[in-house]
Amino acid sequence: MNKFLLGFAYLCIYTTPIQLGFLFWVSWIIFSNDYSILSLSTDKFLTENLFIIKELVFKYLWPLKPIYQFIWQIPAIIWIAIKIIISTWLGFYLLKIVKKRNVE
């Protein structure tokens, strides 16, 4: 269990730069086009830039459709910022817990 938690913690921490890249990409789209911070939803961003990912989610995760349709209506820049904060915090929190378990 400790190895799984340690791996998940590092995954959360190491994906932060990728999420920051998406945050800068969405920011660049917002400031270079006619979108505002609140008008570019995650759905619009995926439809215009990463359509294949959107189609894969629709195809294989259809039981969760109401959940991700709700999430995809949130403005993209706000949703990505929330994901960055939560995943980085969760990674460092789990890392602290796993290291405390290994010491005892």
mmCIF file of N, CA, C and O in Angstrom:
data_model
loop_
_atom_site.group_PDB
_atom_site.id
_atom_site.type_symbol
_atom_site.label_atom_id
_atom_site.label_comp_id
_atom_site.label_asym_id
_atom_site.label_seq_id
_atom_site.Cartn_x
_atom_site.Cartn_y
_atom_site.Cartn_z
ATOM 1 N N MET A 1 0.829 -1.198 0.000
ATOM 2 C CA MET A 1 0.000 0.000 0.000
ATOM 3 C C MET A 1 0.869 1.257 0.000
ATOM 4 O O MET A 1 0.521 2.231 -0.647
ATOM 5 N N ASN A 2 1.978 1.203 0.749
ATOM 6 C CA ASN A 2 2.864 2.370 0.787
ATOM 7 C C ASN A 2 3.454 2.676 -0.583
ATOM 8 O O ASN A 2 3.595 3.839 -0.949
ATOM 9 N N LYS A 3 3.806 1.624 -1.343
ATOM 10 C CA LYS A 3 4.383 1.860 -2.676
ATOM 11 C C LYS A 3 3.355 2.483 -3.619
ATOM 12 O O LYS A 3 3.692 3.347 -4.421
ATOM 13 N N PHE A 4 2.107 2.020 -3.503
ATOM 14 C CA PHE A 4 1.055 2.606 -4.337
ATOM 15 C C PHE A 4 0.843 4.079 -3.991
ATOM 16 O O PHE A 4 0.759 4.923 -4.881
ATOM 17 N N LEU A 5 0.753 4.383 -2.696
ATOM 18 C CA LEU A 5 0.563 5.772 -2.280
ATOM 19 C C LEU A 5 1.751 6.638 -2.671
ATOM 20 O O LEU A 5 1.577 7.789 -3.087
ATOM 21 N N LEU A 6 2.947 6.082 -2.542
ATOM 22 C CA LEU A 6 4.140 6.833 -2.933
ATOM 23 C C LEU A 6 4.135 7.110 -4.437
ATOM 24 O O LEU A 6 4.420 8.231 -4.881
ATOM 25 N N GLY A 7 3.786 6.099 -5.228
ATOM 26 C CA GLY A 7 3.708 6.290 -6.680
ATOM 27 C C GLY A 7 2.637 7.291 -7.069
ATOM 28 O O GLY A 7 2.838 8.126 -7.956
ATOM 29 N N PHE A 8 1.483 7.216 -6.409
ATOM 30 C CA PHE A 8 0.405 8.161 -6.699
ATOM 31 C C PHE A 8 0.792 9.581 -6.298
ATOM 32 O O PHE A 8 0.483 10.541 -7.012
ATOM 33 N N ALA A 9 1.498 9.712 -5.168
ATOM 34 C CA ALA A 9 1.948 11.035 -4.728
ATOM 35 C C ALA A 9 2.913 11.630 -5.741
ATOM 36 O O ALA A 9 2.793 12.804 -6.108
ATOM 37 N N TYR A 10 3.874 10.833 -6.201
ATOM 38 C CA TYR A 10 4.817 11.343 -7.204
ATOM 39 C C TYR A 10 4.122 11.643 -8.527
ATOM 40 O O TYR A 10 4.482 12.597 -9.221
ATOM 41 N N LEU A 11 3.121 10.848 -8.889
ATOM 42 C CA LEU A 11 2.361 11.128 -10.110
ATOM 43 C C LEU A 11 1.655 12.476 -10.007
ATOM 44 O O LEU A 11 1.685 13.275 -10.949
ATOM 45 N N CYS A 12 1.041 12.729 -8.860
ATOM 46 C CA CYS A 12 0.365 14.024 -8.658
ATOM 47 C C CYS A 12 1.349 15.183 -8.727
ATOM 48 O O CYS A 12 1.056 16.222 -9.312
ATOM 49 N N ILE A 13 2.521 15.002 -8.145
ATOM 50 C CA ILE A 13 3.516 16.083 -8.131
ATOM 51 C C ILE A 13 4.147 16.266 -9.507
ATOM 52 O O ILE A 13 4.309 17.393 -9.982
ATOM 53 N N TYR A 14 4.506 15.163 -10.170
ATOM 54 C CA TYR A 14 5.206 15.270 -11.443
ATOM 55 C C TYR A 14 4.315 15.691 -12.613
ATOM 56 O O TYR A 14 4.823 16.103 -13.653
ATOM 57 N N THR A 15 2.985 15.591 -12.474
ATOM 58 C CA THR A 15 2.108 16.064 -13.547
ATOM 59 C C THR A 15 1.797 17.556 -13.426
ATOM 60 O O THR A 15 1.149 18.110 -14.313
ATOM 61 N N THR A 16 2.273 18.187 -12.371
ATOM 62 C CA THR A 16 2.031 19.616 -12.199
ATOM 63 C C THR A 16 2.600 20.454 -13.358
ATOM 64 O O THR A 16 1.913 21.352 -13.847
ATOM 65 N N PRO A 17 3.836 20.193 -13.841
ATOM 66 C CA PRO A 17 4.316 20.984 -14.988
ATOM 67 C C PRO A 17 3.474 20.819 -16.249
ATOM 68 O O PRO A 17 3.291 21.778 -17.007
ATOM 69 N N ILE A 18 2.927 19.628 -16.459
ATOM 70 C CA ILE A 18 2.057 19.418 -17.620
ATOM 71 C C ILE A 18 0.784 20.248 -17.474
ATOM 72 O O ILE A 18 0.328 20.892 -18.425
ATOM 73 N N GLN A 19 0.226 20.254 -16.264
ATOM 74 C CA GLN A 19 -0.968 21.049 -16.026
ATOM 75 C C GLN A 19 -0.674 22.536 -16.142
ATOM 76 O O GLN A 19 -1.511 23.298 -16.634
ATOM 77 N N LEU A 20 0.507 22.956 -15.707
ATOM 78 C CA LEU A 20 0.900 24.361 -15.883
ATOM 79 C C LEU A 20 1.024 24.707 -17.361
ATOM 80 O O LEU A 20 0.674 25.815 -17.781
ATOM 81 N N GLY A 21 1.501 23.746 -18.156
ATOM 82 C CA GLY A 21 1.555 23.953 -19.606
ATOM 83 C C GLY A 21 0.169 24.164 -20.195
ATOM 84 O O GLY A 21 -0.032 25.044 -21.038
ATOM 85 N N PHE A 22 -0.804 23.374 -19.742
ATOM 86 C CA PHE A 22 -2.185 23.572 -20.191
ATOM 87 C C PHE A 22 -2.720 24.920 -19.729
ATOM 88 O O PHE A 22 -3.456 25.581 -20.459
ATOM 89 N N LEU A 23 -2.358 25.329 -18.519
ATOM 90 C CA LEU A 23 -2.807 26.626 -18.011
ATOM 91 C C LEU A 23 -2.258 27.758 -18.880
ATOM 92 O O LEU A 23 -2.988 28.689 -19.235
ATOM 93 N N PHE A 24 -0.982 27.682 -19.249
ATOM 94 C CA PHE A 24 -0.401 28.707 -20.121
ATOM 95 C C PHE A 24 -1.010 28.652 -21.519
ATOM 96 O O PHE A 24 -1.213 29.690 -22.149
ATOM 97 N N TRP A 25 -1.322 27.456 -22.005
ATOM 98 C CA TRP A 25 -1.944 27.308 -23.324
ATOM 99 C C TRP A 25 -3.329 27.956 -23.324
ATOM 100 O O TRP A 25 -3.674 28.719 -24.231
ATOM 101 N N VAL A 26 -4.132 27.671 -22.306
ATOM 102 C CA VAL A 26 -5.467 28.270 -22.213
ATOM 103 C C VAL A 26 -5.357 29.784 -22.049
ATOM 104 O O VAL A 26 -6.117 30.542 -22.661
ATOM 105 N N SER A 27 -4.410 30.244 -21.241
ATOM 106 C CA SER A 27 -4.208 31.689 -21.071
ATOM 107 C C SER A 27 -3.840 32.341 -22.387
ATOM 108 O O SER A 27 -4.337 33.430 -22.716
ATOM 109 N N TRP A 28 -2.979 31.704 -23.153
ATOM 110 C CA TRP A 28 -2.574 32.246 -24.448
ATOM 111 C C TRP A 28 -3.778 32.333 -25.384
ATOM 112 O O TRP A 28 -3.951 33.329 -26.095
ATOM 113 N N ILE A 29 -4.624 31.305 -25.388
ATOM 114 C CA ILE A 29 -5.824 31.316 -26.234
ATOM 115 C C ILE A 29 -6.768 32.434 -25.808
ATOM 116 O O ILE A 29 -7.338 33.139 -26.642
ATOM 117 N N ILE A 30 -6.937 32.596 -24.491
ATOM 118 C CA ILE A 30 -7.843 33.637 -23.996
ATOM 119 C C ILE A 30 -7.348 35.025 -24.381
ATOM 120 O O ILE A 30 -8.116 35.861 -24.845
ATOM 121 N N PHE A 31 -6.064 35.272 -24.211
ATOM 122 C CA PHE A 31 -5.548 36.620 -24.458
ATOM 123 C C PHE A 31 -5.271 36.902 -25.933
ATOM 124 O O PHE A 31 -5.141 38.061 -26.318
ATOM 125 N N SER A 32 -5.215 35.873 -26.780
ATOM 126 C CA SER A 32 -4.964 36.125 -28.198
ATOM 127 C C SER A 32 -6.239 36.080 -29.042
ATOM 128 O O SER A 32 -6.204 36.450 -30.202
ATOM 129 N N ASN A 33 -7.337 35.629 -28.458
ATOM 130 C CA ASN A 33 -8.613 35.574 -29.185
ATOM 131 C C ASN A 33 -9.642 36.467 -28.509
ATOM 132 O O ASN A 33 -9.315 37.241 -27.627
ATOM 133 N N ASP A 34 -10.878 36.329 -28.927
ATOM 134 C CA ASP A 34 -11.952 37.162 -28.389
ATOM 135 C C ASP A 34 -12.613 36.570 -27.154
ATOM 136 O O ASP A 34 -13.690 37.006 -26.763
ATOM 137 N N TYR A 35 -12.000 35.580 -26.556
ATOM 138 C CA TYR A 35 -12.567 34.975 -25.351
ATOM 139 C C TYR A 35 -12.229 35.808 -24.126
ATOM 140 O O TYR A 35 -11.219 36.488 -24.085
ATOM 141 N N SER A 36 -13.111 35.701 -23.127
ATOM 142 C CA SER A 36 -12.778 36.250 -21.817
ATOM 143 C C SER A 36 -12.462 35.077 -20.898
ATOM 144 O O SER A 36 -12.605 33.923 -21.276
ATOM 145 N N ILE A 37 -12.049 35.375 -19.688
ATOM 146 C CA ILE A 37 -11.681 34.315 -18.752
ATOM 147 C C ILE A 37 -12.875 33.414 -18.467
ATOM 148 O O ILE A 37 -12.732 32.200 -18.329
ATOM 149 N N LEU A 38 -14.055 33.975 -18.405
ATOM 150 C CA LEU A 38 -15.241 33.190 -18.085
ATOM 151 C C LEU A 38 -15.947 32.614 -19.307
ATOM 152 O O LEU A 38 -16.810 31.752 -19.169
ATOM 153 N N SER A 39 -15.613 33.059 -20.507
ATOM 154 C CA SER A 39 -16.348 32.589 -21.684
ATOM 155 C C SER A 39 -15.748 31.338 -22.319
ATOM 156 O O SER A 39 -16.448 30.624 -23.028
ATOM 157 N N LEU A 40 -14.483 31.050 -22.076
ATOM 158 C CA LEU A 40 -13.870 29.855 -22.660
ATOM 159 C C LEU A 40 -14.061 28.684 -21.715
ATOM 160 O O LEU A 40 -13.321 28.503 -20.751
ATOM 161 N N SER A 41 -15.084 27.888 -21.981
ATOM 162 C CA SER A 41 -15.334 26.721 -21.132
ATOM 163 C C SER A 41 -14.361 25.610 -21.526
ATOM 164 O O SER A 41 -13.742 25.639 -22.588
ATOM 165 N N THR A 42 -14.268 24.629 -20.661
ATOM 166 C CA THR A 42 -13.412 23.485 -20.938
ATOM 167 C C THR A 42 -13.921 22.735 -22.158
ATOM 168 O O THR A 42 -13.131 22.222 -22.952
ATOM 169 N N ASP A 43 -15.229 22.695 -22.340
ATOM 170 C CA ASP A 43 -15.821 22.031 -23.498
ATOM 171 C C ASP A 43 -15.389 22.716 -24.798
ATOM 172 O O ASP A 43 -15.004 22.050 -25.759
ATOM 173 N N LYS A 44 -15.449 24.043 -24.841
ATOM 174 C CA LYS A 44 -15.007 24.771 -26.042
ATOM 175 C C LYS A 44 -13.524 24.547 -26.303
ATOM 176 O O LYS A 44 -13.105 24.354 -27.440
ATOM 177 N N PHE A 45 -12.722 24.576 -25.226
ATOM 178 C CA PHE A 45 -11.282 24.370 -25.375
ATOM 179 C C PHE A 45 -10.994 22.985 -25.951
ATOM 180 O O PHE A 45 -10.189 22.845 -26.874
ATOM 181 N N LEU A 46 -11.655 21.959 -25.423
ATOM 182 C CA LEU A 46 -11.424 20.606 -25.923
ATOM 183 C C LEU A 46 -11.947 20.438 -27.347
ATOM 184 O O LEU A 46 -11.311 19.769 -28.159
ATOM 185 N N THR A 47 -13.075 21.036 -27.655
ATOM 186 C CA THR A 47 -13.643 20.915 -29.001
ATOM 187 C C THR A 47 -12.733 21.569 -30.037
ATOM 188 O O THR A 47 -12.521 21.018 -31.117
ATOM 189 N N GLU A 48 -12.175 22.715 -29.711
ATOM 190 C CA GLU A 48 -11.358 23.447 -30.681
ATOM 191 C C GLU A 48 -9.920 22.954 -30.756
ATOM 192 O O GLU A 48 -9.291 23.070 -31.807
ATOM 193 N N ASN A 49 -9.373 22.403 -29.658
ATOM 194 C CA ASN A 49 -7.945 22.100 -29.637
ATOM 195 C C ASN A 49 -7.605 20.626 -29.427
ATOM 196 O O ASN A 49 -6.609 20.158 -29.973
ATOM 197 N N LEU A 50 -8.385 19.921 -28.664
ATOM 198 C CA LEU A 50 -8.093 18.514 -28.349
ATOM 199 C C LEU A 50 -9.335 17.660 -28.580
ATOM 200 O O LEU A 50 -9.799 16.951 -27.692
ATOM 201 N N PHE A 51 -9.844 17.698 -29.789
ATOM 202 C CA PHE A 51 -11.103 17.030 -30.094
ATOM 203 C C PHE A 51 -11.004 15.520 -29.910
ATOM 204 O O PHE A 51 -11.960 14.880 -29.489
ATOM 205 N N ILE A 52 -9.845 14.934 -30.198
ATOM 206 C CA ILE A 52 -9.701 13.482 -30.075
ATOM 207 C C ILE A 52 -9.850 13.029 -28.629
ATOM 208 O O ILE A 52 -10.440 11.985 -28.356
ATOM 209 N N ILE A 53 -9.367 13.818 -27.683
ATOM 210 C CA ILE A 53 -9.521 13.466 -26.269
ATOM 211 C C ILE A 53 -10.990 13.545 -25.876
ATOM 212 O O ILE A 53 -11.496 12.675 -25.164
ATOM 213 N N LYS A 54 -11.665 14.554 -26.332
ATOM 214 C CA LYS A 54 -13.097 14.684 -26.030
ATOM 215 C C LYS A 54 -13.868 13.495 -26.595
ATOM 216 O O LYS A 54 -14.732 12.931 -25.920
ATOM 217 N N GLU A 55 -13.568 13.077 -27.796
ATOM 218 C CA GLU A 55 -14.263 11.947 -28.399
ATOM 219 C C GLU A 55 -13.961 10.643 -27.664
ATOM 220 O O GLU A 55 -14.839 9.805 -27.498
ATOM 221 N N LEU A 56 -12.731 10.453 -27.221
ATOM 222 C CA LEU A 56 -12.393 9.246 -26.464
ATOM 223 C C LEU A 56 -13.151 9.192 -25.145
ATOM 224 O O LEU A 56 -13.614 8.128 -24.732
ATOM 225 N N VAL A 57 -13.279 10.327 -24.487
ATOM 226 C CA VAL A 57 -14.023 10.364 -23.229
ATOM 227 C C VAL A 57 -15.494 10.072 -23.492
ATOM 228 O O VAL A 57 -16.117 9.290 -22.767
ATOM 229 N N PHE A 58 -16.056 10.672 -24.526
ATOM 230 C CA PHE A 58 -17.466 10.405 -24.846
ATOM 231 C C PHE A 58 -17.686 8.937 -25.201
ATOM 232 O O PHE A 58 -18.717 8.361 -24.875
ATOM 233 N N LYS A 59 -16.714 8.337 -25.865
ATOM 234 C CA LYS A 59 -16.882 6.972 -26.334
ATOM 235 C C LYS A 59 -16.760 5.944 -25.204
ATOM 236 O O LYS A 59 -17.536 4.997 -25.147
ATOM 237 N N TYR A 60 -15.773 6.125 -24.330
ATOM 238 C CA TYR A 60 -15.477 5.085 -23.348
ATOM 239 C C TYR A 60 -15.967 5.376 -21.933
ATOM 240 O O TYR A 60 -16.015 4.469 -21.120
ATOM 241 N N LEU A 61 -16.299 6.591 -21.632
ATOM 242 C CA LEU A 61 -16.776 6.917 -20.291
ATOM 243 C C LEU A 61 -18.218 7.412 -20.302
ATOM 244 O O LEU A 61 -18.591 8.296 -19.542
ATOM 245 N N TRP A 62 -19.038 6.832 -21.150
ATOM 246 C CA TRP A 62 -20.418 7.302 -21.276
ATOM 247 C C TRP A 62 -21.228 7.168 -19.995
ATOM 248 O O TRP A 62 -22.151 7.958 -19.797
ATOM 249 N N PRO A 63 -20.946 6.237 -19.049
ATOM 250 C CA PRO A 63 -21.746 6.237 -17.811
ATOM 251 C C PRO A 63 -21.520 7.483 -16.957
ATOM 252 O O PRO A 63 -22.381 7.852 -16.167
ATOM 253 N N LEU A 64 -20.376 8.107 -17.110
ATOM 254 C CA LEU A 64 -20.064 9.306 -16.328
ATOM 255 C C LEU A 64 -20.421 10.597 -17.061
ATOM 256 O O LEU A 64 -20.002 11.679 -16.641
ATOM 257 N N LYS A 65 -21.174 10.493 -18.130
ATOM 258 C CA LYS A 65 -21.473 11.646 -18.973
ATOM 259 C C LYS A 65 -22.045 12.843 -18.219
ATOM 260 O O LYS A 65 -21.583 13.966 -18.427
ATOM 261 N N PRO A 66 -23.007 12.685 -17.305
ATOM 262 C CA PRO A 66 -23.526 13.872 -16.605
ATOM 263 C C PRO A 66 -22.462 14.574 -15.753
ATOM 264 O O PRO A 66 -22.452 15.796 -15.654
ATOM 265 N N ILE A 67 -21.553 13.802 -15.190
ATOM 266 C CA ILE A 67 -20.529 14.389 -14.330
ATOM 267 C C ILE A 67 -19.555 15.221 -15.154
ATOM 268 O O ILE A 67 -19.282 16.379 -14.839
ATOM 269 N N TYR A 68 -18.989 14.615 -16.218
ATOM 270 C CA TYR A 68 -18.004 15.396 -16.959
ATOM 271 C C TYR A 68 -18.626 16.476 -17.822
ATOM 272 O O TYR A 68 -17.976 17.457 -18.149
ATOM 273 N N GLN A 69 -19.903 16.361 -18.189
ATOM 274 C CA GLN A 69 -20.541 17.472 -18.888
ATOM 275 C C GLN A 69 -20.719 18.666 -17.962
ATOM 276 O O GLN A 69 -20.582 19.807 -18.391
ATOM 277 N N PHE A 70 -21.005 18.410 -16.698
ATOM 278 C CA PHE A 70 -21.084 19.501 -15.724
ATOM 279 C C PHE A 70 -19.713 20.142 -15.523
ATOM 280 O O PHE A 70 -19.584 21.367 -15.524
ATOM 281 N N ILE A 71 -18.693 19.317 -15.364
ATOM 282 C CA ILE A 71 -17.341 19.842 -15.128
ATOM 283 C C ILE A 71 -16.843 20.616 -16.344
ATOM 284 O O ILE A 71 -16.185 21.640 -16.203
ATOM 285 N N TRP A 72 -17.172 20.143 -17.550
ATOM 286 C CA TRP A 72 -16.677 20.803 -18.749
ATOM 287 C C TRP A 72 -17.363 22.131 -19.025
ATOM 288 O O TRP A 72 -16.947 22.863 -19.915
ATOM 289 N N GLN A 73 -18.399 22.491 -18.302
ATOM 290 C CA GLN A 73 -19.024 23.796 -18.466
ATOM 291 C C GLN A 73 -18.342 24.866 -17.620
ATOM 292 O O GLN A 73 -18.598 26.049 -17.794
ATOM 293 N N ILE A 74 -17.472 24.445 -16.712
ATOM 294 C CA ILE A 74 -16.704 25.383 -15.886
ATOM 295 C C ILE A 74 -15.665 26.054 -16.787
ATOM 296 O O ILE A 74 -15.093 25.402 -17.664
ATOM 297 N N PRO A 75 -15.388 27.339 -16.603
ATOM 298 C CA PRO A 75 -14.348 27.995 -17.411
ATOM 299 C C PRO A 75 -13.018 27.252 -17.304
ATOM 300 O O PRO A 75 -12.604 26.816 -16.226
ATOM 301 N N ALA A 76 -12.361 27.093 -18.439
ATOM 302 C CA ALA A 76 -11.171 26.247 -18.526
ATOM 303 C C ALA A 76 -10.048 26.717 -17.615
ATOM 304 O O ALA A 76 -9.401 25.908 -16.946
ATOM 305 N N ILE A 77 -9.804 28.008 -17.574
ATOM 306 C CA ILE A 77 -8.677 28.502 -16.789
ATOM 307 C C ILE A 77 -8.915 28.288 -15.288
ATOM 308 O O ILE A 77 -8.003 27.950 -14.541
ATOM 309 N N ILE A 78 -10.167 28.424 -14.858
ATOM 310 C CA ILE A 78 -10.492 28.201 -13.445
ATOM 311 C C ILE A 78 -10.389 26.720 -13.116
ATOM 312 O O ILE A 78 -9.834 26.343 -12.078
ATOM 313 N N TRP A 79 -10.895 25.859 -13.992
ATOM 314 C CA TRP A 79 -10.850 24.430 -13.741
ATOM 315 C C TRP A 79 -9.409 23.906 -13.703
ATOM 316 O O TRP A 79 -9.050 23.101 -12.842
ATOM 317 N N ILE A 80 -8.576 24.359 -14.603
ATOM 318 C CA ILE A 80 -7.184 23.917 -14.610
ATOM 319 C C ILE A 80 -6.452 24.420 -13.373
ATOM 320 O O ILE A 80 -5.660 23.686 -12.770
ATOM 321 N N ALA A 81 -6.720 25.644 -12.955
ATOM 322 C CA ALA A 81 -6.084 26.164 -11.737
ATOM 323 C C ALA A 81 -6.502 25.360 -10.511
ATOM 324 O O ALA A 81 -5.673 25.047 -9.646
ATOM 325 N N ILE A 82 -7.777 24.983 -10.435
ATOM 326 C CA ILE A 82 -8.249 24.167 -9.319
ATOM 327 C C ILE A 82 -7.570 22.799 -9.339
ATOM 328 O O ILE A 82 -7.136 22.291 -8.303
ATOM 329 N N LYS A 83 -7.449 22.192 -10.521
ATOM 330 C CA LYS A 83 -6.798 20.887 -10.629
ATOM 331 C C LYS A 83 -5.336 20.965 -10.225
ATOM 332 O O LYS A 83 -4.824 20.056 -9.571
ATOM 333 N N ILE A 84 -4.646 22.023 -10.610
ATOM 334 C CA ILE A 84 -3.240 22.175 -10.248
ATOM 335 C C ILE A 84 -3.091 22.256 -8.731
ATOM 336 O O ILE A 84 -2.254 21.573 -8.135
ATOM 337 N N ILE A 85 -3.900 23.081 -8.113
ATOM 338 C CA ILE A 85 -3.805 23.266 -6.662
ATOM 339 C C ILE A 85 -4.116 21.971 -5.923
ATOM 340 O O ILE A 85 -3.362 21.550 -5.031
ATOM 341 N N ILE A 86 -5.192 21.296 -6.299
ATOM 342 C CA ILE A 86 -5.600 20.086 -5.587
ATOM 343 C C ILE A 86 -4.609 18.949 -5.801
ATOM 344 O O ILE A 86 -4.220 18.265 -4.845
ATOM 345 N N SER A 87 -4.179 18.719 -7.025
ATOM 346 C CA SER A 87 -3.280 17.579 -7.265
ATOM 347 C C SER A 87 -1.905 17.798 -6.645
ATOM 348 O O SER A 87 -1.313 16.858 -6.108
ATOM 349 N N THR A 88 -1.401 19.016 -6.686
ATOM 350 C CA THR A 88 -0.100 19.275 -6.065
ATOM 351 C C THR A 88 -0.195 19.151 -4.554
ATOM 352 O O THR A 88 0.659 18.518 -3.914
ATOM 353 N N TRP A 89 -1.239 19.710 -3.971
ATOM 354 C CA TRP A 89 -1.426 19.584 -2.527
ATOM 355 C C TRP A 89 -1.589 18.124 -2.128
ATOM 356 O O TRP A 89 -0.989 17.661 -1.149
ATOM 357 N N LEU A 90 -2.405 17.371 -2.871
ATOM 358 C CA LEU A 90 -2.617 15.961 -2.571
ATOM 359 C C LEU A 90 -1.319 15.170 -2.677
ATOM 360 O O LEU A 90 -1.039 14.304 -1.843
ATOM 361 N N GLY A 91 -0.510 15.474 -3.685
ATOM 362 C CA GLY A 91 0.766 14.784 -3.841
ATOM 363 C C GLY A 91 1.689 15.017 -2.665
ATOM 364 O O GLY A 91 2.269 14.070 -2.113
ATOM 365 N N PHE A 92 1.843 16.260 -2.248
ATOM 366 C CA PHE A 92 2.723 16.547 -1.113
ATOM 367 C C PHE A 92 2.152 16.002 0.193
ATOM 368 O O PHE A 92 2.895 15.539 1.061
ATOM 369 N N TYR A 93 0.838 16.015 0.343
ATOM 370 C CA TYR A 93 0.200 15.477 1.541
ATOM 371 C C TYR A 93 0.416 13.966 1.637
ATOM 372 O O TYR A 93 0.799 13.448 2.696
ATOM 373 N N LEU A 94 0.184 13.250 0.530
ATOM 374 C CA LEU A 94 0.407 11.806 0.539
ATOM 375 C C LEU A 94 1.877 11.464 0.726
ATOM 376 O O LEU A 94 2.209 10.488 1.400
ATOM 377 N N LEU A 95 2.760 12.259 0.165
ATOM 378 C CA LEU A 95 4.193 12.033 0.336
ATOM 379 C C LEU A 95 4.586 12.163 1.800
ATOM 380 O O LEU A 95 5.351 11.352 2.325
ATOM 381 N N LYS A 96 4.025 13.152 2.472
ATOM 382 C CA LYS A 96 4.307 13.332 3.896
ATOM 383 C C LYS A 96 3.783 12.150 4.706
ATOM 384 O O LYS A 96 4.466 11.655 5.599
ATOM 385 N N ILE A 97 2.598 11.666 4.372
ATOM 386 C CA ILE A 97 2.008 10.532 5.095
ATOM 387 C C ILE A 97 2.834 9.265 4.874
ATOM 388 O O ILE A 97 3.119 8.521 5.824
ATOM 389 N N VAL A 98 3.236 9.004 3.645
ATOM 390 C CA VAL A 98 4.009 7.791 3.340
ATOM 391 C C VAL A 98 5.363 7.842 4.022
ATOM 392 O O VAL A 98 5.827 6.839 4.584
ATOM 393 N N LYS A 99 6.016 8.981 4.007
ATOM 394 C CA LYS A 99 7.324 9.076 4.658
ATOM 395 C C LYS A 99 7.200 8.943 6.175
ATOM 396 O O LYS A 99 8.068 8.371 6.816
ATOM 397 N N LYS A 100 6.110 9.433 6.743
ATOM 398 C CA LYS A 100 5.882 9.272 8.180
ATOM 399 C C LYS A 100 5.647 7.793 8.511
ATOM 400 O O LYS A 100 6.111 7.319 9.534
ATOM 401 N N ARG A 101 4.934 7.070 7.648
ATOM 402 C CA ARG A 101 4.700 5.639 7.853
ATOM 403 C C ARG A 101 6.001 4.836 7.791
ATOM 404 O O ARG A 101 6.177 3.878 8.509
ATOM 405 N N ASN A 102 6.892 5.219 6.883
ATOM 406 C CA ASN A 102 8.154 4.477 6.719
ATOM 407 C C ASN A 102 9.095 4.719 7.898
ATOM 408 O O ASN A 102 9.911 3.860 8.184
ATOM 409 N N VAL A 103 9.004 5.857 8.547
ATOM 410 C CA VAL A 103 9.874 6.160 9.683
ATOM 411 C C VAL A 103 9.462 5.341 10.895
ATOM 412 O O VAL A 103 10.282 4.829 11.637
ATOM 413 N N GLU A 104 8.175 5.179 11.090
ATOM 414 C CA GLU A 104 7.686 4.461 12.277
ATOM 415 C C GLU A 104 7.881 2.989 12.200
ATOM 416 O O GLU A 104 8.066 2.297 11.356
#
